[in-house]
C-alpha atoms as one frame of an Amber mdcrd trajectory, in Angstrom:
protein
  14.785  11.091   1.120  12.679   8.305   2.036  14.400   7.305   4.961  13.768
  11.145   6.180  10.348  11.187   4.853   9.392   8.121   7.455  11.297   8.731
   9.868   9.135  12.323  10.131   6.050  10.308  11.363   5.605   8.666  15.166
   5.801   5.115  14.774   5.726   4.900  18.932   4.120   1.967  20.406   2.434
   1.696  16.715   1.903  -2.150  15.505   2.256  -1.483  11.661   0.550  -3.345
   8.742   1.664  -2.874   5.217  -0.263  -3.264   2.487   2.658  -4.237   0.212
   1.238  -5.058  -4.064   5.016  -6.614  -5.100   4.998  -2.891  -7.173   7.567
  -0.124  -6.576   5.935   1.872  -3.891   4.818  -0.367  -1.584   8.063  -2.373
  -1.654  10.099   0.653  -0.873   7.972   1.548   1.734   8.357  -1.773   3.775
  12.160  -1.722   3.112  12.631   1.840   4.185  10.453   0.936   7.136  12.715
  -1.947   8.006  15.533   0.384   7.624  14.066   2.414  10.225  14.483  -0.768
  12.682  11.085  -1.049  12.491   9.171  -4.658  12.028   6.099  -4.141  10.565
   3.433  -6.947   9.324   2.850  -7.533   5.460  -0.474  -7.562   3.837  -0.380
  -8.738  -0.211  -3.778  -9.319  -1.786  -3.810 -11.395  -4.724  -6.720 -10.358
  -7.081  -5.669 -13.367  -9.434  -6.787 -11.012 -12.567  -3.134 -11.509 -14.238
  -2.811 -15.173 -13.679   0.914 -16.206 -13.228   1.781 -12.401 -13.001  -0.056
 -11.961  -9.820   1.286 -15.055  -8.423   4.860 -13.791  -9.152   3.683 -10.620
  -7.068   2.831 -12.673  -4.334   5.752 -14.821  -4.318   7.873 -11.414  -4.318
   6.257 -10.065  -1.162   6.303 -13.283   0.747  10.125 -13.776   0.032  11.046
 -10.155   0.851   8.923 -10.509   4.414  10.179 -14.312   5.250  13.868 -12.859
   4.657  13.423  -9.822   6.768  11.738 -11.991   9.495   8.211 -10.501   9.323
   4.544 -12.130   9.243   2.884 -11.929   6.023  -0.665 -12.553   5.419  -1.749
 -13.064   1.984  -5.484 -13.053   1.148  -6.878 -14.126  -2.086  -9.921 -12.167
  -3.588 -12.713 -14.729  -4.849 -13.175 -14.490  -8.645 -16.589 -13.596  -8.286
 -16.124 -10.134  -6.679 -13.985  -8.774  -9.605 -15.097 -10.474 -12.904 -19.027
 -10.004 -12.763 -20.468  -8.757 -15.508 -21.304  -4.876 -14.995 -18.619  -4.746
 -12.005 -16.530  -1.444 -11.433 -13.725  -3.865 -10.886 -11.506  -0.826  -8.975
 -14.322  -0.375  -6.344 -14.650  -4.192  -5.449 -11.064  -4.257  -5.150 -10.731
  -1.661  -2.579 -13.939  -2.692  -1.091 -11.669  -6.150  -0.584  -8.582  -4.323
   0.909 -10.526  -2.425   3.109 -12.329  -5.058   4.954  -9.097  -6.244   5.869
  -7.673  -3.242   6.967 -10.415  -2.854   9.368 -10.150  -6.255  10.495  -6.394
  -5.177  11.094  -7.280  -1.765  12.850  -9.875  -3.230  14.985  -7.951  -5.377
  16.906  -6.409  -2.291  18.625  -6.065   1.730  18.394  -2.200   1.059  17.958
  -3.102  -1.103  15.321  -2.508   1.128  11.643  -2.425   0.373   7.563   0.454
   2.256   6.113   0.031   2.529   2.484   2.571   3.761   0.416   0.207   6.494
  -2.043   2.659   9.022  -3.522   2.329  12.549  -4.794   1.475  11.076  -8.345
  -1.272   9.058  -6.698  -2.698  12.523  -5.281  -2.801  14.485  -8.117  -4.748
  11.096  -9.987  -7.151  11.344  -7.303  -7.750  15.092  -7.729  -8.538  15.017
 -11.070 -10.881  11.043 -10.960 -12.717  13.138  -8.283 -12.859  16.782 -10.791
 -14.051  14.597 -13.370 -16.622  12.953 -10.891 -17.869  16.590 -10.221 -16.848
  15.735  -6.256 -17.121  18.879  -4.012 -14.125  20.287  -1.746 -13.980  17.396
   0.471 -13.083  15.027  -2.382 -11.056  17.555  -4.271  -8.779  17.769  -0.344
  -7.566  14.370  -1.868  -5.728  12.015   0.601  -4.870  12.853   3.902  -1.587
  12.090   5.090  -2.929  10.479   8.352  -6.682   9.624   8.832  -7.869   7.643
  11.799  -5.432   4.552  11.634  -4.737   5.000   7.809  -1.147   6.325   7.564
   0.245   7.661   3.723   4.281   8.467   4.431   4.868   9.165   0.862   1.701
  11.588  -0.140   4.719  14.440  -1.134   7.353  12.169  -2.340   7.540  11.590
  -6.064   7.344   8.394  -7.820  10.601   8.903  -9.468  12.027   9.413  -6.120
  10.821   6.409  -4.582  12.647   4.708  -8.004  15.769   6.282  -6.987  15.435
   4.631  -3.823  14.775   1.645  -4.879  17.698   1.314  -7.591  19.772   2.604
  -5.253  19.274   0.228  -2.383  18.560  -2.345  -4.884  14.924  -3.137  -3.558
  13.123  -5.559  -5.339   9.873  -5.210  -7.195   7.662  -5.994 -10.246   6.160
  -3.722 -12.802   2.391  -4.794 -13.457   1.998  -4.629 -17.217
């Protein structure tokens, strides 16, 4: 199902960044990718909040890219921007990722973030942005493709990107 699911979008003349955590998702996504034949670059952010833990995450996603020959950058978010007193520690980590997404996308319109948000992550968001009182805009949840922001897996279950995994014996870490 995965394999189907990305080979559904059009990668043409498309240089690809994933933004790849070490957890399930985001490591199936970059192997079904490369099983596509396609060579994507690896993004891993390392927030540092779960000490050895996170560096274990990074180490995962730098061994998986080295061994399947593509570039990984790994960026590592200053202390100071998620352990402030007061801090909605969720926001300043996006805020993080997405400043380097849009250094990414910048570079060039065939320049996209694939992110590998699943149909679990889009019925979360629906109900964080009911219980924010958001209007139909953020009840429309994620969109599949917006601008250079590309979501593959926004109707595949989380148990089916398991499957996949277990069954093609992908690698990744569970963050406790």
């Amino acid at each position: 199902m995965v394999i189907e699911v990305l080979q559904k979008v059009d990668w043409t003349e498309k240089h690809i960044l994933v933004a790849c955590s070490g957890g399930v998702d985001s490591m199936v996504l970059l192997q079904g990718l490369l099983a596509i034949g396609l060579k994507p670059d690896v993004m891993h952010v390392n927030y540092g909040l779960r000490g050895a833990e996170s560096d274990a995450d990074e180490e995962l996603v730098v061994d998986v890219a080295r061994a399947n020959g593509v570039n990984v950058q790994v960026f590592h978010c200053p202390v100071e921007l998620t352990k402030q007193s007061g801090i909605n520690l969720q926001a300043a980590a996006r805020t993080f990722r997405r400043k380097h997404f849009q250094q990414w996308i910048a570079q060039s319109p065939n320049h996209v973030v694939v992110l590998a948000h699943h149909a679990n992550d889009q019925v979360e968001t629906f109900f964080l942005q009911l219980y924010r009182g958001s209007g139909t805009f953020g009840l429309g949840g994620m969109h599949p493709e917006r601008g250079q922001l590309i979501r593959p897996f926004l109707e595949t279950k989380k148990t089916d990107l398991i499957a996949y995994a277990i069954e093609n014996k992908v690698q990744w870490r569970e963050d406790k």
